[in-house]
Amino acid sequence: MTAYDADPWVGLRPFGRDDEARFFGRNIETREVAELWQRNRLTLLIGDSGVGKTSLLHAGVAPYLANSGAHVVPVGDPSYRRTLPAPVITARGRTLFALLSSWQPTEDPARCVGLTISAFLRRQAPPGTSILVAIDGAERVIRSSVAAKPEHRLFREELEAALRAFPDVHLLLSIRPDCVEEARSLCGALGETPAEYELPPLDRQSAIEALTGPLRGTQLQFDHGMPARLVDTLTVEHGTSGAALVEPVLLQMLCAELLEGVRGGGTLSVVVEKVLNDVDGTLADFCSRTLFRLTSDHGLPTCEIGGWMRRTFTRSSEGTSPHEAAPAPQGDRPKEITDTVVRAVEDRHLLKFCRLAGGDGFQLQHPRLASALQRLREAPATWPEPTAGDLLREAEQAMSVGNPKLAEKYARAVLAKTEREHGQIHISAWIILGDIAFARADHDAARHAYDQALAIEAMTDSRSPAVAYLFAAIARVHLLQGDTENALGSARAARLITAGETITLLELGQALWHTSRYQTAVKELNAVLERDPEHAEARRIRGEIYADWDKWQEALDDLGSVAIAAPLSARAAYILAASRNAPVSRREVEELREEGRTHGLVLLYLARSMRRHGYRDLAAELATEALRATNPRLSRHHRTQAEKIVRRQ
């Protein structure tokens, strides 16, 4: 008997760090990827959605290297993480925070708020020691459709700077095939040619091993020959070699069906025979459940997506002939099937990217899905009621792929399904809703959501770090609204809680600054920097205070040290400090003016810079825009500054 008697297979989720003992069938790939990663500064692990890249890294390559004595950092992931409310993560962006906190999964996430990639790498090992770091799902930040987003651009700048500074770092990027060129471009910017490894599906024998390995030592066993029969139902010839391979995600789907049948009281032998007798029906049920959820998620008529897939990716030469899978160009779809919908279908492992003679396209994840699509129902025969935890994971996934509308739907479903007393799940749903409202600059809604989370958290443990972080988030939202007194009150409430002190000091320092208490504000930030001289966020805030205070040399020292991945306000504050002794670039001013057109402080810094160099009319225009700005609004103290510039005083 083993610890996995109840759940020997992981189902449709990827294998994680704790699943090494039940990860089978990838020994060769594990060794090959490990060797490439150790030997090369940059490595690309390329594979379709569902081929097993995440599982290979977490449960195969990383533990294999760690067991051999290599210095391997936990696999990084830029996906959304609800460990801290969005306002306290700062303008450096969620992507950087998510990556840094995933590299340190056992650390307090608050330590990542002021951390840079360079500072993280500096703490890892002595110079001359190879450090192996990986970013799984890197397409989420380098794909051309999202790469221009400010936080993704800043992420890339900081990553490039860190890799240049640390030649002993070996970076592996796990990506989908449609992002290979973007990944090569990133490597090219560093003057490197990456090693590339295309992860194939499982060969027949490895698929059998993946199916049977987790059952070793358990009471759950297959009859002789059954594993091979199951695997053979999913085997298909791949590529020019004609090798018979099995898509891992569909093998996991069959395992999930087997496990559900056993849990329902059937013996494994009976359940296997039932699946074997109607594999297409099993796949059709899988497709129906998946597509029903997708059409509901995206507000489309029932099985609209399934109908499009049936028309586009299957064909039959005769009306009575079995349907076959057929690839199609990416743009071959009605307007209702948006890029977001197509990516969602790909993420659910029904479609995968392919290259066509006329350009890029998609094809079914497995040829047998062509027959399954002909048997789609408008709604699945069985629809298990999702738990609150399931709904919360869906909300997080929607946030990760940049779909806040869908995330909000799932977060509200969590609240409808649970009571306030349900603790962390209820709190997490409110935090997600707060983060969504914060990203939309709906500050009243954000504050309401964080207030709700705070009320529940405080009932559980009024002195916990989570309470301090929520008070700090509420303080930051008040500041964005220009409400300095309430911001100061919330920051002081957070400061009373010893846990989470660094973040609360940052917020208290900012609140004091916005009430024109420069010296006291700097004192709070100095307390952070005494413990961590490299804390990027403390230096950024202190640098802006110094620039506002006309202590230009101190401002330049602080802001110059955080130039990589600096938010707009820091860049504008640097211009203000530098304008004391140097001409101002009008082009840079106009660029920042456009990027920061809703940011009161950015516009005020620029106005003060222009006034200093005699551009009084432009300064008045910028100050007027600063007074109208809403994200953030100017505090009373800063409004007074802007009004003087408008009056040309």
XYZ file of C-alpha atoms in Angstrom:
649
model
C 0.000 0.000 0.000
C 1.189 3.565 -0.705
C 0.073 7.108 -0.020
C -1.515 7.147 -3.475
C -4.002 4.303 -3.055
C -6.935 6.721 -3.204
C -5.633 8.816 -6.129
C -2.811 7.035 -7.977
C -3.244 9.276 -11.023
C -3.281 13.079 -10.921
C -6.113 13.473 -13.421
C -6.086 16.395 -15.836
C -3.926 18.739 -13.767
C -0.152 18.867 -14.386
C 2.205 16.935 -12.125
C 3.661 19.151 -9.419
C 6.709 19.213 -7.163
C 5.128 16.676 -4.810
C 4.267 14.172 -7.552
C 7.753 12.884 -8.381
C 6.962 9.445 -6.919
C 4.098 8.878 -9.377
C 5.621 10.469 -12.481
C 6.533 7.764 -15.008
C 7.315 7.400 -18.694
C 9.645 10.370 -19.204
C 13.066 9.058 -18.121
C 14.773 9.732 -21.456
C 13.296 13.216 -21.850
C 14.171 14.065 -18.240
C 17.847 13.254 -18.773
C 18.037 14.972 -22.162
C 16.434 18.222 -21.007
C 18.531 18.222 -17.815
C 21.712 17.843 -19.851
C 20.794 20.678 -22.234
C 19.815 22.979 -19.358
C 23.103 22.390 -17.540
C 25.227 22.778 -20.672
C 23.638 25.911 -22.179
C 22.970 29.407 -20.914
C 19.589 29.519 -22.672
C 17.347 26.561 -23.421
C 13.906 26.455 -25.020
C 11.580 23.608 -24.050
C 8.979 23.602 -26.820
C 5.711 21.713 -26.864
C 1.977 21.906 -27.449
C -0.549 22.515 -24.717
C -1.077 19.215 -22.931
C 2.133 17.515 -24.072
C 3.499 17.602 -20.515
C 6.079 20.430 -20.315
C 4.958 21.560 -16.866
C 4.867 18.007 -15.531
C 8.295 17.207 -16.965
C 9.876 20.257 -15.331
C 8.228 19.981 -11.921
C 8.180 16.214 -11.367
C 10.989 15.106 -13.670
C 13.817 17.480 -14.560
C 13.964 19.710 -11.462
C 14.068 16.857 -8.900
C 16.470 14.877 -11.113
C 18.909 17.791 -11.152
C 18.451 18.561 -7.448
C 19.149 14.915 -6.580
C 22.336 15.068 -8.634
C 23.618 18.065 -6.659
C 22.873 20.852 -9.146
C 21.761 24.273 -7.869
C 18.274 24.324 -9.377
C 15.734 26.961 -8.388
C 12.060 25.892 -8.079
C 10.338 26.204 -11.466
C 9.064 29.745 -12.036
C 5.634 30.697 -13.310
C 4.393 34.192 -14.310
C 0.741 33.247 -13.729
C -1.539 35.226 -11.438
C -0.941 34.607 -7.726
C -3.447 35.791 -5.122
C -0.922 35.667 -2.262
C -0.974 39.465 -1.836
C -3.551 42.121 -2.804
C -2.634 43.892 -6.047
C -2.159 47.425 -4.612
C 0.804 46.404 -2.439
C 2.613 44.678 -5.288
C 3.285 48.094 -6.877
C 3.654 49.343 -10.410
C 6.592 47.011 -11.072
C 3.846 44.610 -12.018
C 2.261 41.316 -11.101
C 4.361 39.409 -13.620
C 7.630 40.117 -11.824
C 6.039 39.449 -8.452
C 4.532 36.153 -9.634
C 7.831 34.921 -11.059
C 9.906 35.893 -8.027
C 7.447 34.417 -5.544
C 7.167 31.168 -7.541
C 10.972 30.866 -7.438
C 10.653 31.052 -3.617
C 7.496 29.031 -2.885
C 8.229 28.569 0.835
C 9.104 32.223 1.546
C 6.774 34.988 2.689
C 5.531 36.497 -0.603
C 5.938 39.974 0.904
C 9.699 39.542 0.528
C 9.235 39.643 -3.250
C 7.604 43.085 -3.337
C 10.906 44.957 -3.330
C 12.989 42.236 -4.942
C 14.547 42.440 -8.384
C 15.581 39.460 -10.487
C 19.211 40.551 -10.132
C 18.956 40.754 -6.335
C 17.313 37.322 -6.239
C 20.078 35.767 -8.342
C 22.784 37.474 -6.274
C 21.475 35.701 -3.180
C 21.396 32.259 -4.757
C 24.988 31.044 -4.867
C 28.616 32.251 -4.838
C 30.043 33.534 -8.163
C 31.201 30.687 -10.365
C 28.335 28.406 -9.329
C 25.898 27.501 -12.092
C 22.328 28.464 -11.200
C 19.518 26.742 -13.082
C 16.314 28.773 -13.368
C 13.221 28.083 -15.457
C 10.106 30.005 -16.501
C 7.173 27.756 -17.320
C 4.417 29.137 -19.539
C 6.727 31.911 -20.773
C 4.451 32.477 -23.785
C 2.130 34.400 -21.461
C 4.610 37.271 -21.340
C 6.579 37.028 -24.602
C 3.819 36.238 -27.119
C 3.632 39.186 -29.544
C -0.019 39.903 -28.698
C 0.862 40.651 -25.044
C 4.566 41.546 -25.085
C 3.870 45.276 -25.500
C 1.941 45.529 -22.234
C 3.896 47.814 -19.871
C 4.386 45.232 -17.143
C 5.526 42.581 -19.638
C 7.909 45.037 -21.278
C 9.388 45.924 -17.889
C 9.620 42.224 -17.049
C 11.664 41.551 -20.181
C 13.963 44.520 -19.522
C 14.685 43.338 -15.998
C 15.190 39.726 -17.081
C 17.639 40.751 -19.812
C 19.603 42.974 -17.416
C 19.856 40.182 -14.854
C 21.044 37.608 -17.390
C 23.732 39.985 -18.641
C 24.898 40.605 -15.083
C 25.022 36.935 -14.070
C 26.803 34.759 -16.660
C 26.539 31.707 -14.397
C 22.746 31.643 -14.715
C 21.274 29.037 -17.059
C 17.725 29.957 -18.086
C 15.161 27.527 -19.489
C 11.998 28.908 -21.106
C 9.059 26.518 -21.494
C 6.952 27.725 -24.433
C 4.366 26.684 -26.997
C 5.403 26.302 -30.645
C 3.768 29.549 -31.791
C 6.151 31.557 -29.555
C 9.459 30.118 -30.732
C 10.399 33.177 -32.770
C 9.662 35.548 -29.883
C 11.795 33.392 -27.567
C 14.634 33.337 -30.081
C 14.378 37.117 -30.315
C 14.783 37.411 -26.539
C 17.824 35.150 -26.672
C 19.214 37.104 -29.619
C 18.997 40.341 -27.620
C 21.375 38.694 -25.155
C 23.764 37.633 -27.901
C 22.964 33.958 -27.355
C 21.713 31.149 -29.562
C 19.472 28.922 -27.464
C 19.474 25.159 -27.311
C 16.050 23.869 -28.336
C 14.224 20.725 -27.280
C 10.862 19.792 -28.788
C 8.996 17.622 -26.302
C 7.169 14.839 -28.172
C 4.127 12.909 -26.986
C 4.750 9.593 -25.236
C 5.844 6.539 -27.191
C 3.750 3.419 -26.684
C 5.917 1.766 -24.037
C 6.365 5.024 -22.090
C 2.610 5.578 -22.144
C 2.077 2.107 -20.656
C 4.666 2.945 -17.994
C 2.917 6.257 -17.222
C -0.383 4.386 -16.863
C 0.841 1.499 -14.701
C 3.725 3.004 -12.720
C 1.583 4.896 -10.178
C -0.194 1.625 -9.260
C 2.952 -0.171 -8.095
C 2.600 -1.316 -4.515
C -1.128 -0.516 -4.418
C -4.131 -2.811 -4.364
C -5.407 -1.296 -7.603
C -4.033 -3.358 -10.498
C -4.825 -3.927 -14.180
C -5.598 -7.324 -15.642
C -2.937 -8.647 -17.985
C -2.872 -6.815 -21.337
C -5.346 -4.103 -20.362
C -2.817 -1.209 -20.176
C -1.608 -1.952 -23.704
C -5.167 -2.080 -25.002
C -5.977 1.288 -23.399
C -2.833 2.918 -24.757
C -3.436 1.515 -28.234
C -6.788 3.303 -28.413
C -4.909 6.629 -28.191
C -1.856 5.783 -30.314
C -1.450 7.729 -33.531
C 1.362 8.132 -36.057
C 3.247 11.416 -35.672
C 5.435 13.291 -38.119
C 7.457 12.008 -41.014
C 8.990 9.231 -38.905
C 5.597 7.592 -38.506
C 6.360 6.823 -34.855
C 3.335 5.688 -32.853
C 2.854 8.226 -30.053
C 0.280 9.028 -27.367
C -0.825 12.504 -26.272
C -0.209 12.680 -22.490
C -3.241 14.862 -21.811
C -5.611 12.316 -23.343
C -3.930 9.524 -21.408
C -4.519 11.557 -18.236
C -8.125 12.067 -19.302
C -8.605 8.299 -19.582
C -6.970 7.871 -16.173
C -9.433 10.398 -14.735
C -12.331 8.398 -16.244
C -10.942 5.183 -14.751
C -10.544 6.770 -11.350
C -14.088 8.153 -11.437
C -15.434 4.719 -12.315
C -13.521 3.038 -9.486
C -14.699 5.673 -7.022
C -18.249 4.908 -8.171
C -17.863 1.357 -6.890
C -16.781 -0.527 -10.009
C -13.723 -2.770 -10.233
C -10.844 -1.548 -12.376
C -11.359 -4.417 -14.831
C -15.025 -3.600 -15.349
C -14.322 0.115 -15.711
C -11.534 -0.519 -18.254
C -13.791 -2.727 -20.370
C -16.504 -0.078 -20.303
C -14.054 2.572 -21.523
C -12.589 0.276 -24.175
C -16.020 -0.569 -25.536
C -16.731 3.080 -26.332
C -13.576 5.208 -26.400
C -15.179 7.690 -28.792
C -18.099 8.032 -26.397
C -15.719 8.697 -23.521
C -13.940 11.326 -25.612
C -17.301 12.802 -26.639
C -18.309 13.154 -22.998
C -14.971 14.806 -22.283
C -15.478 17.205 -25.208
C -19.079 17.930 -24.209
C -18.143 18.819 -20.634
C -15.253 20.977 -21.763
C -17.075 22.787 -24.549
C -20.209 23.310 -22.483
C -18.112 25.093 -19.870
C -16.259 27.128 -22.496
C -19.430 28.285 -24.238
C -20.872 29.259 -20.871
C -17.645 31.057 -19.892
C -17.612 33.132 -23.046
C -21.328 33.864 -23.282
C -21.897 31.927 -26.495
C -24.882 29.750 -27.472
C -24.601 26.166 -26.287
C -21.906 24.280 -28.185
C -21.263 27.176 -30.590
C -17.583 26.341 -30.192
C -18.208 22.648 -30.794
C -20.098 23.374 -34.005
C -17.244 25.561 -35.248
C -14.689 22.869 -34.403
C -16.760 20.180 -36.141
C -17.092 22.271 -39.308
C -13.490 23.474 -39.335
C -11.325 20.610 -38.088
C -13.125 17.494 -39.371
C -13.999 16.282 -42.841
C -15.689 13.356 -44.566
C -15.307 12.514 -48.245
C -18.636 10.657 -48.225
C -21.687 11.167 -46.071
C -21.348 7.724 -44.508
C -17.564 7.733 -44.103
C -15.940 8.186 -40.693
C -14.921 11.766 -40.060
C -11.210 12.542 -40.123
C -9.247 15.294 -38.432
C -8.108 18.173 -40.658
C -5.973 21.224 -39.826
C -7.182 24.731 -40.607
C -5.670 28.244 -40.745
C -5.823 30.346 -37.586
C -8.151 32.884 -39.170
C -10.660 30.316 -40.436
C -13.448 31.080 -37.968
C -16.539 33.255 -37.472
C -16.240 36.556 -35.629
C -17.850 35.100 -32.492
C -14.869 32.756 -32.092
C -12.331 35.330 -30.938
C -8.629 34.851 -30.249
C -9.520 34.602 -26.562
C -11.923 31.743 -27.258
C -9.418 29.891 -29.441
C -6.715 30.204 -26.759
C -9.180 28.902 -24.176
C -9.926 25.837 -26.345
C -6.187 25.294 -26.722
C -5.680 25.643 -22.955
C -8.348 22.966 -22.437
C -6.337 20.625 -24.685
C -8.788 20.205 -27.551
C -6.734 22.094 -30.147
C -3.020 22.500 -30.745
C -0.907 24.778 -32.916
C 0.422 23.594 -36.279
C 2.361 24.980 -39.234
C 0.580 25.029 -42.600
C 1.857 25.801 -46.075
C 0.038 29.143 -46.050
C 0.858 30.120 -42.477
C 0.034 29.168 -38.902
C -2.987 27.073 -37.998
C -4.591 24.735 -35.484
C -5.571 21.087 -35.476
C -7.356 18.720 -33.122
C -5.294 17.524 -30.165
C -5.947 13.929 -31.272
C -7.426 12.494 -34.511
C -10.043 10.509 -32.560
C -11.586 13.774 -31.443
C -12.951 14.058 -35.004
C -15.359 11.199 -34.302
C -16.027 12.476 -30.789
C -17.074 15.874 -32.137
C -19.805 14.228 -34.213
C -21.371 12.918 -31.005
C -21.446 16.154 -29.025
C -24.458 16.797 -26.869
C -25.850 20.250 -26.188
C -25.113 19.605 -22.540
C -23.042 16.828 -20.943
C -24.850 13.747 -19.742
C -23.344 14.193 -16.269
C -22.267 17.539 -14.906
C -20.552 17.219 -11.512
C -21.237 20.192 -9.279
C -18.003 22.215 -8.979
C -16.713 22.869 -5.488
C -15.849 26.334 -4.227
C -12.201 25.349 -4.635
C -12.810 24.401 -8.286
C -14.450 27.760 -8.937
C -11.614 29.614 -7.243
C -9.033 27.838 -9.426
C -11.055 28.795 -12.505
C -10.998 32.429 -11.369
C -7.238 32.301 -10.932
C -6.781 30.698 -14.350
C -8.909 33.415 -15.947
C -6.746 36.068 -14.280
C -3.610 34.328 -15.566
C -4.781 34.452 -19.182
C -5.917 38.076 -18.908
C -9.687 37.539 -18.774
C -10.871 39.571 -15.751
C -14.530 39.408 -16.804
C -14.490 35.626 -16.573
C -12.459 35.752 -13.352
C -15.103 38.007 -11.825
C -17.841 35.567 -12.814
C -16.088 32.697 -11.044
C -15.133 34.741 -7.986
C -18.753 35.788 -7.513
C -19.813 32.160 -7.951
C -17.459 31.297 -5.074
C -19.139 33.910 -2.868
C -22.581 32.601 -3.815
C -21.536 29.054 -2.936
C -19.861 29.778 0.405
C -20.704 31.618 3.583
C -18.509 34.227 5.245
C -17.499 31.588 7.769
C -15.844 29.549 5.012
C -12.609 31.398 5.720
C -9.803 31.430 3.207
C -11.806 30.550 0.087
C -14.230 33.403 0.764
C -11.349 35.796 1.506
C -9.543 34.753 -1.676
C -12.619 35.418 -3.803
C -12.948 38.931 -2.357
C -9.253 39.597 -2.977
C -9.615 38.532 -6.616
C -12.601 40.866 -7.000
C -10.564 43.638 -5.397
C -7.663 42.987 -7.764
C -9.986 43.115 -10.779
C -11.506 46.418 -9.650
C -8.046 47.799 -8.870
C -6.833 46.962 -12.391
C -9.890 48.760 -13.807
C -9.175 51.804 -11.591
C -12.566 51.302 -9.950
C -11.198 52.322 -6.580
C -14.483 52.318 -4.656
C -15.203 48.738 -5.706
C -11.621 47.689 -4.940
C -11.762 49.190 -1.470
C -15.139 47.531 -0.791
C -13.767 44.108 -1.796
C -10.645 44.447 0.340
C -12.773 45.687 3.256
C -14.890 42.529 2.978
C -11.789 40.306 2.933
C -10.334 42.221 5.882
C -13.472 41.810 7.987
C -13.391 38.016 7.589
C -9.620 37.733 8.053
C -9.682 39.870 11.203
C -12.271 37.553 12.771
C -9.897 34.627 12.231
C -6.675 36.250 13.474
C -6.584 40.007 13.955
C -2.759 40.024 14.218
C -1.972 37.982 11.115
C 0.189 39.276 8.245
C -2.863 38.986 5.943
C -4.682 41.601 8.039
C -1.698 43.939 7.784
C -1.488 43.435 4.008
C -5.189 44.174 3.539
C -4.939 47.341 5.640
C -1.933 48.331 3.502
C -3.867 47.644 0.269
C -6.765 49.774 1.479
C -4.319 52.541 2.392
C -2.881 52.467 -1.139
C -6.360 52.673 -2.688
C -7.195 55.679 -0.501
C -3.992 57.339 -1.727
C -4.946 56.704 -5.343
C -8.213 58.499 -4.622
C -6.350 61.446 -3.118
C -7.789 60.683 0.336
C -4.640 61.109 2.412
C -6.221 61.156 5.864
C -7.965 57.800 5.443
C -4.834 56.445 3.767
C -2.794 57.475 6.786
C -5.349 55.912 9.144
C -5.305 52.567 7.332
C -1.500 52.584 7.084
C -1.192 53.248 10.816
C -3.617 50.414 11.536
C -1.432 48.116 9.444
C 1.689 49.358 11.232
C 0.277 48.244 14.583
C 0.582 44.622 13.400
C 4.155 43.393 13.787
C 3.785 40.741 11.099
C 4.135 42.054 7.557
C 6.124 45.044 8.766
C 8.025 45.787 5.559
C 4.922 46.338 3.452
C 3.224 48.383 6.158
C 6.285 50.631 6.466
C 6.178 51.272 2.721
C 2.528 52.289 2.856
C 2.973 54.409 5.974
C 5.911 56.189 4.345
C 3.849 56.983 1.267
C 0.867 58.190 3.288
C 3.100 60.497 5.349
C 4.737 61.854 2.202
C 1.381 62.700 0.634
C 0.515 64.715 3.743
C 3.799 66.670 3.188
C 5.642 65.041 6.119
C 8.780 64.386 4.097
C 11.231 63.795 6.919
C 9.016 61.354 8.825
C 8.193 59.517 5.584
C 11.883 59.063 4.739
C 12.484 57.745 8.258
C 9.969 54.930 7.702
C 11.601 53.972 4.410
C 15.066 54.092 5.955
C 13.866 51.480 8.443
C 13.160 49.150 5.516
C 16.472 49.898 3.818
C 18.480 49.340 6.990
C 17.326 45.718 6.911
C 17.459 45.322 3.133
C 19.618 47.931 1.339
C 18.611 46.487 -2.053
C 14.849 46.818 -1.509
C 13.845 48.261 -4.891
C 10.436 49.512 -3.867
C 11.694 51.325 -0.763
C 14.384 53.014 -2.852
C 11.853 53.933 -5.515
C 9.457 55.549 -3.045
C 12.251 57.330 -1.178
C 13.676 58.557 -4.477
C 10.317 60.058 -5.466
C 10.031 61.737 -2.080
C 13.488 63.245 -2.470
C 12.630 64.484 -5.982
C 9.404 66.063 -4.716
C 11.371 67.555 -1.783
C 13.969 69.055 -4.169
C 16.778 66.949 -2.737
C 17.909 66.202 -6.243
C 21.187 64.359 -5.632
C 19.616 61.957 -3.140
C 16.762 61.435 -5.611
C 19.145 60.618 -8.440
C 21.066 58.158 -6.263
C 17.910 56.247 -5.322
C 16.088 56.393 -8.638
C 19.203 55.584 -10.644
C 19.591 52.348 -8.680
C 16.087 51.145 -9.665
C 16.087 52.297 -13.295
C 15.402 48.781 -14.616
C 11.673 48.022 -14.550
C 10.957 51.397 -12.935
C 7.304 52.506 -13.029
C 6.263 55.694 -14.838
C 6.253 57.803 -11.685
C 9.881 56.902 -10.934
C 10.946 57.800 -14.469
C 9.159 61.151 -14.262
C 10.631 61.835 -10.805
C 14.107 61.099 -12.193
C 13.540 63.692 -14.939
C 12.480 66.204 -12.284
C 15.614 65.581 -10.221
C 17.899 65.572 -13.271
C 16.366 68.808 -14.601
C 18.170 70.666 -11.826
C 21.469 70.476 -13.736
C 20.648 69.118 -17.202
C 18.320 69.905 -20.107
C 15.090 67.952 -20.360
C 14.297 65.832 -23.402
C 11.005 67.125 -24.786
C 10.523 63.834 -26.623
C 10.822 61.842 -23.388
C 8.458 64.259 -21.654
C 5.832 63.785 -24.367
C 6.229 59.995 -24.259
C 5.712 59.944 -20.498
C 2.837 62.399 -20.824
C 1.064 60.004 -23.165
C 1.776 56.883 -21.092
C 0.859 58.605 -17.832
C -2.131 60.624 -18.992
C -4.222 59.467 -15.999
C -1.365 59.559 -13.471
C -1.466 62.757 -11.423
C 2.065 62.537 -10.017
C 3.696 61.741 -13.376
C 2.076 64.817 -14.923
C 2.968 66.992 -11.928
C 6.637 65.939 -12.013
C 6.756 66.741 -15.727
C 5.061 70.109 -15.151
C 7.631 71.049 -12.514
C 10.463 69.970 -14.837
C 9.124 72.115 -17.674
C 8.637 75.118 -15.420
C 12.204 74.813 -14.165
C 13.447 75.164 -17.759
C 11.194 78.073 -18.594
C 8.457 76.268 -20.551
C 5.732 77.931 -18.492
C 2.865 77.394 -20.949
C 3.619 73.674 -21.345
C 4.098 73.401 -17.590
C 0.642 74.927 -17.040
C -0.891 72.453 -19.528
C 0.709 69.515 -17.747
C -0.329 70.820 -14.317
C -3.914 71.224 -15.525
C -3.876 67.615 -16.740
C -2.436 66.541 -13.383
C -5.335 68.188 -11.561
C -7.796 66.250 -13.735
C -5.980 62.908 -13.427
C -7.790 60.096 -11.617
C -5.313 57.206 -11.241
C -3.890 58.402 -8.966
C -5.554 61.662 -8.026
C -3.329 64.316 -6.547
C -3.340 64.716 -2.784
C -4.221 68.112 -1.328
C -0.514 68.805 -0.866
C 0.278 68.047 -4.513
C -2.828 69.824 -5.793
C -1.491 73.007 -4.224
C 1.741 72.574 -6.193
C -0.147 72.029 -9.453
C -2.455 75.001 -8.895
C 0.530 77.323 -8.432
C 1.962 76.167 -11.748
C -1.378 76.704 -13.484
C -1.470 80.262 -12.077
C 2.164 80.604 -13.255
C 3.352 81.466 -9.765
